[in-house]
Tab-separated table of C-alpha atoms and ligand atoms in Angstrom:
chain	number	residue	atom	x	y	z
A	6	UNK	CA	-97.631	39.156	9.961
A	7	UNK	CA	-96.170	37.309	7.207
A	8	UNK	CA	-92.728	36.948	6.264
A	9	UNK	CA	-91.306	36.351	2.614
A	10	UNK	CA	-87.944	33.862	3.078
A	11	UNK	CA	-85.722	35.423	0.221
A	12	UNK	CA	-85.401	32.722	-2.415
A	13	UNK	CA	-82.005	30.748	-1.719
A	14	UNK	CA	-81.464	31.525	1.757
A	15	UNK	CA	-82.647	28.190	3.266
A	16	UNK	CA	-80.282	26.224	1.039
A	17	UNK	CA	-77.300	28.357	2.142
A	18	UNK	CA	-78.227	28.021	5.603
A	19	UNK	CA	-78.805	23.922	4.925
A	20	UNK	CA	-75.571	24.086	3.232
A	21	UNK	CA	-73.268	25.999	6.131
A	22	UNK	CA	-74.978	23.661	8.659
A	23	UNK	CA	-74.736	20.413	6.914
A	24	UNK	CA	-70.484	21.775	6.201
A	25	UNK	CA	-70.390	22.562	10.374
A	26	UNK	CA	-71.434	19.016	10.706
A	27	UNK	CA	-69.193	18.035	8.772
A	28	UNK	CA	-66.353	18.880	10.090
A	29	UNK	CA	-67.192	20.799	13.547
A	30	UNK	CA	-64.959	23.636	13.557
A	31	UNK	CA	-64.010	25.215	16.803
A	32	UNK	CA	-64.987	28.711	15.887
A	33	UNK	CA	-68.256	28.803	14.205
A	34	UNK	CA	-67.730	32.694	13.454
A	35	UNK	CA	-64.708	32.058	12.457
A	36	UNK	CA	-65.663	29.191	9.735
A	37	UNK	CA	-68.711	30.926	9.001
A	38	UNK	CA	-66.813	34.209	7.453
A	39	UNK	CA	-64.506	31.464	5.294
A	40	UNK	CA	-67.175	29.489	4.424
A	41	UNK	CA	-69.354	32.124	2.773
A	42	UNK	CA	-65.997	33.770	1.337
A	43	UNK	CA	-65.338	31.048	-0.546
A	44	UNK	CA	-68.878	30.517	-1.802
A	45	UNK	CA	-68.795	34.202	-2.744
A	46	UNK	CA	-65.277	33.311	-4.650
A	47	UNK	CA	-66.583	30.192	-6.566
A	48	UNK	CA	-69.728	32.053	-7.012
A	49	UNK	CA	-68.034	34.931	-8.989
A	50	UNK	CA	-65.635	32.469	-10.697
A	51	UNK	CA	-68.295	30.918	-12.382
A	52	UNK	CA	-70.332	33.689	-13.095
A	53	UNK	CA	-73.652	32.470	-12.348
A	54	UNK	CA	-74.738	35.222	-9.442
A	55	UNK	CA	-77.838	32.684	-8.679
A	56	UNK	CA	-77.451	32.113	-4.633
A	57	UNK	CA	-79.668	28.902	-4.920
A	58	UNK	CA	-77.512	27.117	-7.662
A	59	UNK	CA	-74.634	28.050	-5.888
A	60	UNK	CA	-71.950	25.499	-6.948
A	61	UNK	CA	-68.720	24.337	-4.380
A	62	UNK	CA	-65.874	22.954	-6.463
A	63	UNK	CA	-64.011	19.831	-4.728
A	64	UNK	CA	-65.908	18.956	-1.816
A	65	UNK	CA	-67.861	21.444	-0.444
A	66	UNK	CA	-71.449	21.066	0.079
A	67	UNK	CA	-73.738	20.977	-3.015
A	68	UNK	CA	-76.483	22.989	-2.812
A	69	UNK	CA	-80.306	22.862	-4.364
A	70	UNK	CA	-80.830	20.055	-1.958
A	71	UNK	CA	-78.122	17.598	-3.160
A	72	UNK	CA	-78.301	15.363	-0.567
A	73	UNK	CA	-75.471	15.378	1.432
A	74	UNK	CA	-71.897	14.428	0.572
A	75	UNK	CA	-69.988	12.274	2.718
A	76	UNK	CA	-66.504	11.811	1.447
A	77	UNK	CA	-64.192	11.432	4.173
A	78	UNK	CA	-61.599	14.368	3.650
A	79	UNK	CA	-58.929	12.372	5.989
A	80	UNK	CA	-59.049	14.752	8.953
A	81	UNK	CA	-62.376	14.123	10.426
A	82	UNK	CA	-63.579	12.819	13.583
A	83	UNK	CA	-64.850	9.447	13.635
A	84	UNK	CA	-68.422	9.774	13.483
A	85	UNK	CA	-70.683	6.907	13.888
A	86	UNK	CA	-74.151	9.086	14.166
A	87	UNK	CA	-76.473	8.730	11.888
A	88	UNK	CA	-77.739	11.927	10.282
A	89	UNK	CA	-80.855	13.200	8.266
A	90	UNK	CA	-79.826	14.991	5.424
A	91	UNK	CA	-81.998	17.816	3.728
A	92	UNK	CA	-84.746	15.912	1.536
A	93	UNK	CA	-83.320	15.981	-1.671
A	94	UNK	CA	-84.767	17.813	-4.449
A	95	UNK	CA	-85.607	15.993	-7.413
A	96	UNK	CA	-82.882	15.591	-10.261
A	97	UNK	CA	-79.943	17.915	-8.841
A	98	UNK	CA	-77.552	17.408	-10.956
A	99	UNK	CA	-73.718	16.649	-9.408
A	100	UNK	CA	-71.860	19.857	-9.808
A	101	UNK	CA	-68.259	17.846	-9.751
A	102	UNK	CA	-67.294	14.281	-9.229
A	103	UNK	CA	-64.328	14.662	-6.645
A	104	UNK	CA	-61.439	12.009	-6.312
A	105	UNK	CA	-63.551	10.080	-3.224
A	106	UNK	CA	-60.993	9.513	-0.334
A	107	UNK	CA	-63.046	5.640	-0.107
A	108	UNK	CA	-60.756	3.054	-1.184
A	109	UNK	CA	-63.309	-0.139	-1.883
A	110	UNK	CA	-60.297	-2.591	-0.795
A	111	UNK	CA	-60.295	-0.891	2.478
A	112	UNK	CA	-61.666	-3.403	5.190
A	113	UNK	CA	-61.340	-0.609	7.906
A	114	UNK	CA	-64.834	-0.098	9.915
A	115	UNK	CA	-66.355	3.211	8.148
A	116	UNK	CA	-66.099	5.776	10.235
A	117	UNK	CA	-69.042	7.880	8.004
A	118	UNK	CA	-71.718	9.639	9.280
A	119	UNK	CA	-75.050	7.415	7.905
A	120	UNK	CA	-77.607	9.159	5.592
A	121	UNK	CA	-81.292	8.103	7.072
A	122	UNK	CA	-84.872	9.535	5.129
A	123	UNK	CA	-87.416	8.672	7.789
A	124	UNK	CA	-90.215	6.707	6.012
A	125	UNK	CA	-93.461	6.149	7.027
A	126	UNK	CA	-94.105	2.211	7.466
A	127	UNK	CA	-96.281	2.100	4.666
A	128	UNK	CA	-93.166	3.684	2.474
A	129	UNK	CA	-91.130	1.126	3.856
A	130	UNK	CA	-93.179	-1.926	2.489
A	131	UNK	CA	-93.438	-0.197	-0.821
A	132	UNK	CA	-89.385	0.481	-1.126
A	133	UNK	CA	-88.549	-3.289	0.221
A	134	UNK	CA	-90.721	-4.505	-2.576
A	135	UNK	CA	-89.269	-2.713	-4.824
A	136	UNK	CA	-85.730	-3.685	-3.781
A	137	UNK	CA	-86.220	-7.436	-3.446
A	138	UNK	CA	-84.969	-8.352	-6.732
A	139	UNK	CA	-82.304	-5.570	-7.146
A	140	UNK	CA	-79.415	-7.470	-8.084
A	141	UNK	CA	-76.983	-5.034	-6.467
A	142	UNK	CA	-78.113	-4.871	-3.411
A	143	UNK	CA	-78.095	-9.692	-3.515
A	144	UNK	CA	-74.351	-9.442	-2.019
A	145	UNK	CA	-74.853	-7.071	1.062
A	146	UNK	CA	-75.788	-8.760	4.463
A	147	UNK	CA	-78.617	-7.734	6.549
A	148	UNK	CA	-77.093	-4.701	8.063
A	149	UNK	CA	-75.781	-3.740	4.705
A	150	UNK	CA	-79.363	-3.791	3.287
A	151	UNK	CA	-80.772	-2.342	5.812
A	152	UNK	CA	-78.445	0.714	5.755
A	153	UNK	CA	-79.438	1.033	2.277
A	154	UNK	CA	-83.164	1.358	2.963
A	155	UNK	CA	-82.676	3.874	5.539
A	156	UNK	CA	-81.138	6.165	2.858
A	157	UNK	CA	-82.961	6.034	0.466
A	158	UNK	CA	-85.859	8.432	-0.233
A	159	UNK	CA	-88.901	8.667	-2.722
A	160	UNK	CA	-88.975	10.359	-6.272
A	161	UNK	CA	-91.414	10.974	-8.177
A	162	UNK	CA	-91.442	11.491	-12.043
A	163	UNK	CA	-93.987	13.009	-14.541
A	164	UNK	CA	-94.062	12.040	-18.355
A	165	UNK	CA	-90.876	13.516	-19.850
A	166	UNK	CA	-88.763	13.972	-16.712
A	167	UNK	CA	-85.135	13.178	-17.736
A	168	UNK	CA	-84.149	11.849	-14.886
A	169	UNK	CA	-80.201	11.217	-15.696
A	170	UNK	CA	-78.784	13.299	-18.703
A	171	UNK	CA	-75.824	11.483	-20.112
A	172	UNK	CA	-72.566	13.020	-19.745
A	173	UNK	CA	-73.702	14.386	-16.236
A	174	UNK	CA	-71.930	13.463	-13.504
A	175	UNK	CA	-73.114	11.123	-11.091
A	176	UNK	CA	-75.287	12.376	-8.028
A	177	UNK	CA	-78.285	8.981	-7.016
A	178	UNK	CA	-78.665	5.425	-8.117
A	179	UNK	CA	-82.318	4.630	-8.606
A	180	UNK	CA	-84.272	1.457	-8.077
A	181	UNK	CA	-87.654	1.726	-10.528
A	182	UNK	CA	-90.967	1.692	-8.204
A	183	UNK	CA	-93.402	1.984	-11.055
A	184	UNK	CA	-93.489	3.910	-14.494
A	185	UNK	CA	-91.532	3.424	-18.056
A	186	UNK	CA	-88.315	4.723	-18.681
A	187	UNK	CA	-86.385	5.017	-21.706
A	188	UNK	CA	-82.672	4.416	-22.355
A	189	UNK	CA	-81.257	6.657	-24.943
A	190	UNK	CA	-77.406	6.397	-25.526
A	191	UNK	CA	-76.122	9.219	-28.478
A	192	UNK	CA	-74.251	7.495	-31.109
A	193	UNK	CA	-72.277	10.054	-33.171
A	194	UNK	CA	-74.594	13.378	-32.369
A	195	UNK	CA	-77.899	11.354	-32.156
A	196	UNK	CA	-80.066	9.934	-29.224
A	197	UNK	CA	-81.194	6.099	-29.727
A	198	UNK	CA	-83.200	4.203	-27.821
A	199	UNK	CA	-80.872	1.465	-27.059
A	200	UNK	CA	-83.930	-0.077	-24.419
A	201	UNK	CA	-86.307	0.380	-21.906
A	202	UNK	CA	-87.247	-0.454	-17.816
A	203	UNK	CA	-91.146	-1.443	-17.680
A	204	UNK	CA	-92.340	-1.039	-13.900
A	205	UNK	CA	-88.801	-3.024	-12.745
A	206	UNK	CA	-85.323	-2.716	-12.481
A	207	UNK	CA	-82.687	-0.005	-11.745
A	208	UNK	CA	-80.128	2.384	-12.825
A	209	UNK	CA	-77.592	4.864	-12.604
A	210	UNK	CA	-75.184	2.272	-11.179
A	211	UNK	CA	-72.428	2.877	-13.497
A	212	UNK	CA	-71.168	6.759	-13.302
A	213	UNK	CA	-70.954	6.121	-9.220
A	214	UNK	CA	-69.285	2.520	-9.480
A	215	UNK	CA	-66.512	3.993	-12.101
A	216	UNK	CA	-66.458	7.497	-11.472
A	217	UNK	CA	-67.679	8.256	-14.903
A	218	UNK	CA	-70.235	10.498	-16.574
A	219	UNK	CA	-73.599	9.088	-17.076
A	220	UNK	CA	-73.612	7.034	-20.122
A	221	UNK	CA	-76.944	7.134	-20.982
A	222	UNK	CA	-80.425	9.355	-20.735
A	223	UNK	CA	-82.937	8.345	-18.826
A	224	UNK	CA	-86.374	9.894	-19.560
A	225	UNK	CA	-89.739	9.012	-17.740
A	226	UNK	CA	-92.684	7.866	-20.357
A	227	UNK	CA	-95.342	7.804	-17.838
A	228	UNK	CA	-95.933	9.414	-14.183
A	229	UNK	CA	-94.047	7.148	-12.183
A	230	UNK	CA	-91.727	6.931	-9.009
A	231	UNK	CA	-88.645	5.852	-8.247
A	232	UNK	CA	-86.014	4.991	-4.703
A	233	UNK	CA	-83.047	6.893	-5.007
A	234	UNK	CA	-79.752	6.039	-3.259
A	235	UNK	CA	-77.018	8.939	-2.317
A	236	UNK	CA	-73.316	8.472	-4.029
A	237	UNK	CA	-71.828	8.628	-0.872
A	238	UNK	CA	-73.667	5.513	0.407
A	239	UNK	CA	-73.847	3.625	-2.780
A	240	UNK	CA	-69.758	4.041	-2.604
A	241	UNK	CA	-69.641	2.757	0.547
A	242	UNK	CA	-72.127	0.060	0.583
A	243	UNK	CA	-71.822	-1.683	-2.755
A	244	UNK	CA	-68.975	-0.749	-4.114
A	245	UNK	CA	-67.150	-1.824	-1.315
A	246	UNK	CA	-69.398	-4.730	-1.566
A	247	UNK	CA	-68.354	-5.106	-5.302
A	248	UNK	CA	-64.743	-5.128	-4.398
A	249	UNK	CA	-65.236	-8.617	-2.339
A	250	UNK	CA	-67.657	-9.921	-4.941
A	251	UNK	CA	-64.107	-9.289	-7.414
A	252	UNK	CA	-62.001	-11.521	-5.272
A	253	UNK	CA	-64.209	-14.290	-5.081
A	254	UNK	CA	-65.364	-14.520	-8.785
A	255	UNK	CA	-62.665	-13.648	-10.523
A	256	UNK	CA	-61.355	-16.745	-10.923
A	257	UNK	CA	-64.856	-18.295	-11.412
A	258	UNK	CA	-66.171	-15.857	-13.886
A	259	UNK	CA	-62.654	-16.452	-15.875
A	260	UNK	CA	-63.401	-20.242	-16.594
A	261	UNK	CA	-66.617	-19.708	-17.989
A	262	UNK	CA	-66.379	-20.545	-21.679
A	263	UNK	CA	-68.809	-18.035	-23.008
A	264	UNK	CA	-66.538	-15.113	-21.268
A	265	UNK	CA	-63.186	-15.807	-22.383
A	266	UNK	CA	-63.122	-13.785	-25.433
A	267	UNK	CA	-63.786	-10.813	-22.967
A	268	UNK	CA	-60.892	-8.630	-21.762
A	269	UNK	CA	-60.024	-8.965	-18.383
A	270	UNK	CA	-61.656	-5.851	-17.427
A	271	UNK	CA	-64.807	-6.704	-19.275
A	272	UNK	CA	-65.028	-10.018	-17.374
A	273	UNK	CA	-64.688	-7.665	-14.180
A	274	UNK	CA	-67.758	-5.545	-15.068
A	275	UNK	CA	-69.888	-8.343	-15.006
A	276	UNK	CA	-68.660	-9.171	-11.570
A	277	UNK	CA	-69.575	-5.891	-10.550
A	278	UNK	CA	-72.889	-6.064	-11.468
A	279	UNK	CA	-74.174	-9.484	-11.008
A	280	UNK	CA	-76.214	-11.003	-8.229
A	281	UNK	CA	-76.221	-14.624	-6.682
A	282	UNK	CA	-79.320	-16.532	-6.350
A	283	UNK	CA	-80.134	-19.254	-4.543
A	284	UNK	CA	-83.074	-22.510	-5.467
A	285	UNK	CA	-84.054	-25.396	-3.878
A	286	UNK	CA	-84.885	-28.177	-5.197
A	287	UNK	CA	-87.213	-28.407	-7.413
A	288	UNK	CA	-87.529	-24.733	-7.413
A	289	UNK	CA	-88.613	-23.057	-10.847
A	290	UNK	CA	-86.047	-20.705	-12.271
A	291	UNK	CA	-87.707	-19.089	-15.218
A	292	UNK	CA	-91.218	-20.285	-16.736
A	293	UNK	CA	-91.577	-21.345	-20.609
A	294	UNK	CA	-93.605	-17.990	-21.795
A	295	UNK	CA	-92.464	-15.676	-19.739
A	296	UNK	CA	-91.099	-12.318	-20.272
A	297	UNK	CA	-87.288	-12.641	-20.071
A	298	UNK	CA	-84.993	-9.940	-17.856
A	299	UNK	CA	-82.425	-11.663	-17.164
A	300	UNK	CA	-79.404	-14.462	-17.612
A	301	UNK	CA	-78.257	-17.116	-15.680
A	302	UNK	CA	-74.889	-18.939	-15.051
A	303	UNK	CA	-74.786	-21.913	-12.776
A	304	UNK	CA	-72.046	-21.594	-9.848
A	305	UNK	CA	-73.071	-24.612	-8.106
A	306	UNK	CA	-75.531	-27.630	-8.612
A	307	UNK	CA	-77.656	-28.693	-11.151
A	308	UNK	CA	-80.327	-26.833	-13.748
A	309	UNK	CA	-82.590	-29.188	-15.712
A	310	UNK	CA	-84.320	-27.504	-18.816
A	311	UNK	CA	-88.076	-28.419	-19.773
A	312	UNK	CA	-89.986	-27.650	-22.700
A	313	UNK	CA	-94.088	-28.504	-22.787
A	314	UNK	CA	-94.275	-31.395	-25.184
A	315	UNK	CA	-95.095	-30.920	-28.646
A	316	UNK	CA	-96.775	-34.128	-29.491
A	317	UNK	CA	-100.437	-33.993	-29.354
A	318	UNK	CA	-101.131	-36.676	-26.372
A	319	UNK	CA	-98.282	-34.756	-24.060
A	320	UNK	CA	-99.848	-31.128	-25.054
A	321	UNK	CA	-103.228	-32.265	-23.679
A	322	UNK	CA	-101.954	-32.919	-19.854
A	323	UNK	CA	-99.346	-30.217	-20.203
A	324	UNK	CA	-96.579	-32.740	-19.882
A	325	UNK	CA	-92.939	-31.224	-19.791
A	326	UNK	CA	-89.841	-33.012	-21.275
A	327	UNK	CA	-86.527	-32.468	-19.979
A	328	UNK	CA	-84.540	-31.192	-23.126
A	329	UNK	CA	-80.802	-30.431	-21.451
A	330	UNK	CA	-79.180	-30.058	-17.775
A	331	UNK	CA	-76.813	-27.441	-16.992
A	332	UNK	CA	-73.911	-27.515	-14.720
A	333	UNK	CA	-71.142	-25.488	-13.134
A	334	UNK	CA	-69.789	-22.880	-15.362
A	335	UNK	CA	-72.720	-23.162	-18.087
A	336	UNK	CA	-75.709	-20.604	-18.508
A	337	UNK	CA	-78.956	-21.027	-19.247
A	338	UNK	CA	-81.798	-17.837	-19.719
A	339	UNK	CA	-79.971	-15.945	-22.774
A	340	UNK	CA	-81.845	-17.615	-25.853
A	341	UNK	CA	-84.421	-15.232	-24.969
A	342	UNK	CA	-82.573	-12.183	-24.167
A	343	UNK	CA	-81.308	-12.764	-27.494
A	344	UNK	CA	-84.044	-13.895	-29.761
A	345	UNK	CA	-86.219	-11.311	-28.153
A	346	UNK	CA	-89.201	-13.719	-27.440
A	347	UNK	CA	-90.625	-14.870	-24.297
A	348	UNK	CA	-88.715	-17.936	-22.978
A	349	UNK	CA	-89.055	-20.913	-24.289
A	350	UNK	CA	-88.084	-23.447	-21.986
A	351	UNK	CA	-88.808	-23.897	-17.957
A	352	UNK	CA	-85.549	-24.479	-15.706
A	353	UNK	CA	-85.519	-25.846	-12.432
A	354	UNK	CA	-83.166	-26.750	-9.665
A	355	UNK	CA	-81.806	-30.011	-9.169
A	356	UNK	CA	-80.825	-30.147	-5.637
A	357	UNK	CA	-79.276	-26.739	-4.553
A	358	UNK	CA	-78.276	-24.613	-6.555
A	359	UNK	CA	-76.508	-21.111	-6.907
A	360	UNK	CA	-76.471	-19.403	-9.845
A	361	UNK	CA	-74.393	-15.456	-11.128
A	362	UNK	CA	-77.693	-13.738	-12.479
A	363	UNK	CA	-77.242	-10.782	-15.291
A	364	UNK	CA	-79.692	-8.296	-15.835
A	365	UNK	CA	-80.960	-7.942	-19.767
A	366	UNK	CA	-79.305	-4.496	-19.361
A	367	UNK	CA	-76.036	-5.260	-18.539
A	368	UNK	CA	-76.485	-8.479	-20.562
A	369	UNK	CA	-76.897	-5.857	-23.727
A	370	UNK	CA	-74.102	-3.677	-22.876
A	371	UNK	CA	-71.559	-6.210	-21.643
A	372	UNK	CA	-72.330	-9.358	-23.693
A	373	UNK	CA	-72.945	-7.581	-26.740
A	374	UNK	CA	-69.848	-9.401	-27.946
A	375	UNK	CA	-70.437	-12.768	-26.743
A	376	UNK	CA	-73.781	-12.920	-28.638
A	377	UNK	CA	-72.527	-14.140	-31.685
A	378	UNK	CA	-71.329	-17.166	-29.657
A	379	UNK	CA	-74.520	-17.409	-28.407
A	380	UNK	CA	-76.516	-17.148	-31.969
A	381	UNK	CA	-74.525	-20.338	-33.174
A	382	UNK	CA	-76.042	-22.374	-30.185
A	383	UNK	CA	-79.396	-21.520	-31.387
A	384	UNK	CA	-79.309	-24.276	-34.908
A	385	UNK	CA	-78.034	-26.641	-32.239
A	386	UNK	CA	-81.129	-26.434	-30.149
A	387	UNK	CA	-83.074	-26.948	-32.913
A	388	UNK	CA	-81.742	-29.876	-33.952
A	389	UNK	CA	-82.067	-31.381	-30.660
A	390	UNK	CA	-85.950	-30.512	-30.515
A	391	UNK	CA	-86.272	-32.362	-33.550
A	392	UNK	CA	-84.722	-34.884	-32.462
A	393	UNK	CA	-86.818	-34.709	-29.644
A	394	UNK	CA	-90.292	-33.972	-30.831
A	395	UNK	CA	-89.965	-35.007	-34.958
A	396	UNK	CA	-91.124	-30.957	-35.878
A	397	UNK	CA	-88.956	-28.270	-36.677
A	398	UNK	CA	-89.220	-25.723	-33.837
A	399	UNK	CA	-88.600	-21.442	-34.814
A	400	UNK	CA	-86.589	-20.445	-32.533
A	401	UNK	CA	-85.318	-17.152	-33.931
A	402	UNK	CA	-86.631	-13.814	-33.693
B	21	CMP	P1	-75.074	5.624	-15.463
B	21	CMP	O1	-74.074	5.737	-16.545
B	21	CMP	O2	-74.676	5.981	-14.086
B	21	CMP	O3	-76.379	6.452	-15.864
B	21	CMP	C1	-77.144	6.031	-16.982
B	21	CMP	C2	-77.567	4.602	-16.724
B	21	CMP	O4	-78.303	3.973	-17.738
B	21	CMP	C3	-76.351	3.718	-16.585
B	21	CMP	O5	-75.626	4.100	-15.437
B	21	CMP	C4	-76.991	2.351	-16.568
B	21	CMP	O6	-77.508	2.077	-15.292
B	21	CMP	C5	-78.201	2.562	-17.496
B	21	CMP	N1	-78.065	1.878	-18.800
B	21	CMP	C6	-78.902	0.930	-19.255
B	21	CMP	N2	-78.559	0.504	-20.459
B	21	CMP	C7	-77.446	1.182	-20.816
B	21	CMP	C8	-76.605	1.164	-21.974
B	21	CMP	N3	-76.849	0.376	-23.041
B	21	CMP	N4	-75.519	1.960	-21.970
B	21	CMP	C9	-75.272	2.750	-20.925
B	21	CMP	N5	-76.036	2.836	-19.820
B	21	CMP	C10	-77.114	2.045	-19.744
């Protein structure tokens, strides 16, 4: 005998059980009868009649398989279990951003239920690689990271797929597995490509950090797949994270000389979203001809710059000549984030060194400003190649 599941009911089911775990009323009859009258009231507000879209305002449960929201509404339980939310669908929109209870400066021991997607092991090696070099996740310790793996859970895209629409409201965070994606921003009524993640990288950080709509479209050119993280735990993981990161390189990031014709709160976004990588000595930082993704500023030690040689005896045994050193509070890495051409020098670490590390995303959309300052240096490393080699060297895109 088979039996047709009406279209809708398992995400109203999903959705009264995920709200009774929620907040474990006494009476489940009881909740049930306001539960589903208040889904019937929203429902009829809004007009839409379709059970499976049903939308809850504030912060009920959203349904079509948003993964589970886990705003603390102040009256809960402490709740230390970890829980396996329904598998997400794949681009639910967020039907409302709601004032999160979270407070980032809050040191308090979360008291949140944990979001966990069981993966297979061999889903597990693919999603660390894919994480290894996610800036955002460099400040969390092990426990941190590792909470963050556990919740997040496989998406895949076909050509086309818009996976963020700007002006949505934030739902997932996504670290890029594989595939090309697009970034179109609308500038007054029309959608430019402002850039574009090849087969690295990640997104979506922005509308969950600040509570803001999406400020940008993010459309799949190829099949690919991506790691999504929940709002709930990106809140409480790195933005809470981002919050420490604040107090310790404020004061840091404000002595840098390239930053201090940003606004305070300008200088504060970069906080937010850079990492901190360590080298050892000797260790090579970026490689002359290499693609460039990202921007470096030295917190501690020493950087020492190297070009190949340009004379004909040095070319032939690939010799390298040191052409500057970098110290604390100077960056390195953005000639070719701004010239657009692979890099053209090799850095390396002298001793130990730590250095704030900006991605060529947030290098466009934060530093836009500071690249002027950054153009001018460009004549000035020409002249010292000159001086260095007797030829006049093209920097310039
Ligand atoms: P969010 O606003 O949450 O969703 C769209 C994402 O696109 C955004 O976060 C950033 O992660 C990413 N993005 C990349 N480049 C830009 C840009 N120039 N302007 C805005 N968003 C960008």
């Amino acid at each position: 005998m088979s039996i047709e599941i009406p279209v809708g009911l398992t995400e109203l089911l999903q959705g009264y059980t995920v709200e009774v775990l929620r907040q474990r009323p006494p009476d489940l009859v009881e909740f049930a009868v306001q539960y589903f009258t208040r889904l019937r009231d929203t429902r009829s507000q809004d007009g839409s009649g379709a059970t499976s879209a049903a939308k809850t305002g504030g912060k009920g449960v959203m349904f079509d398989g948003e993964p589970m929201q886990t705003e603390s509404n102040g009256d809960e339980e402490d709740d230390d279990s970890d829980f396996e939310p329904p598998p997400p669908s794949r681009f639910n929109r967020r039907v409302s951003v709601c004032a999160e209870a979270f407070n980032p400066d809050d040191d308090e021991e979360d008291s949140e239920p944990r979001v966990v997607h069981p993966k297979t092991d061999e889903q597990r090696c693919r999603l660390q690689e894919a994480c290894k070099d996610i800036l955002l996740f460099k400040a969390l310790d092990q426990e941190q990271f590792s909470q963050v793996l556990d919740a997040m859970f496989e998406v895949l895209v076909q050509p086309q797929d818009h996976v963020i629409d700007q002006g949505d409201d934030g739902d997932n965070f996504y670290v890029i597995e594989r595939g090309v994606y697009d970034i179109v921003v609308q500038k007054d009524g029309v959608g430019c490509c402002v850039g574009q993640y090849d087969n690295k990288g990640s997104f979506g950080e922005l509308a969950l950090m600040y509570n803001t709509p999406r400020a940008a479209t993010i459309i799949a050119k190829e099949e690919g797949a991506l790691w999504g993280l929940d709002r709930a735990t990106f809140r409480r993981l790195i933005v809470k994270n981002n919050a420490k990161k604040r107090r310790v390189y404020e004061l840091f990031i404000e002595s840098v000389p390239l930053l201090k014709s940003l606004e305070i709160s300008e200088r504060m976004k970069i906080v937010d979203v850079l990492g901190v990588k360590l080298f050892q000595d000797g260790e090579r930082i970026i490689m002359q001809g290499d693609k460039a993704d990202c921007f470096y500023i030295v917190e501690s030690g020493e950087v020492k710059i190297m070009m190949k040689s340009k004379t004909k005896a040095d070319r032939q045994d690939n010799a390298e000549v040191e052409i500057a050193r970098c110290s604390r509070g100077q960056y390195f890495g953005e000639l070719a984030l701004v010239t657009n051409k692979p890099r053209a020098a090799s850095a390396y670490a002298i001793g130990d060194v730590k250095c704030l590390v900006i991605d060529i995303q947030a290098f466009e959309r934060l530093l836009g400003s500071c690249k002027e300052i950054m153009k001018r240096n460009i004549a000035h490393y020409e002249e010292q190649l000159v001086a260095l080699f007797g030829s006049s060297v093209d920097l310039r895109d």
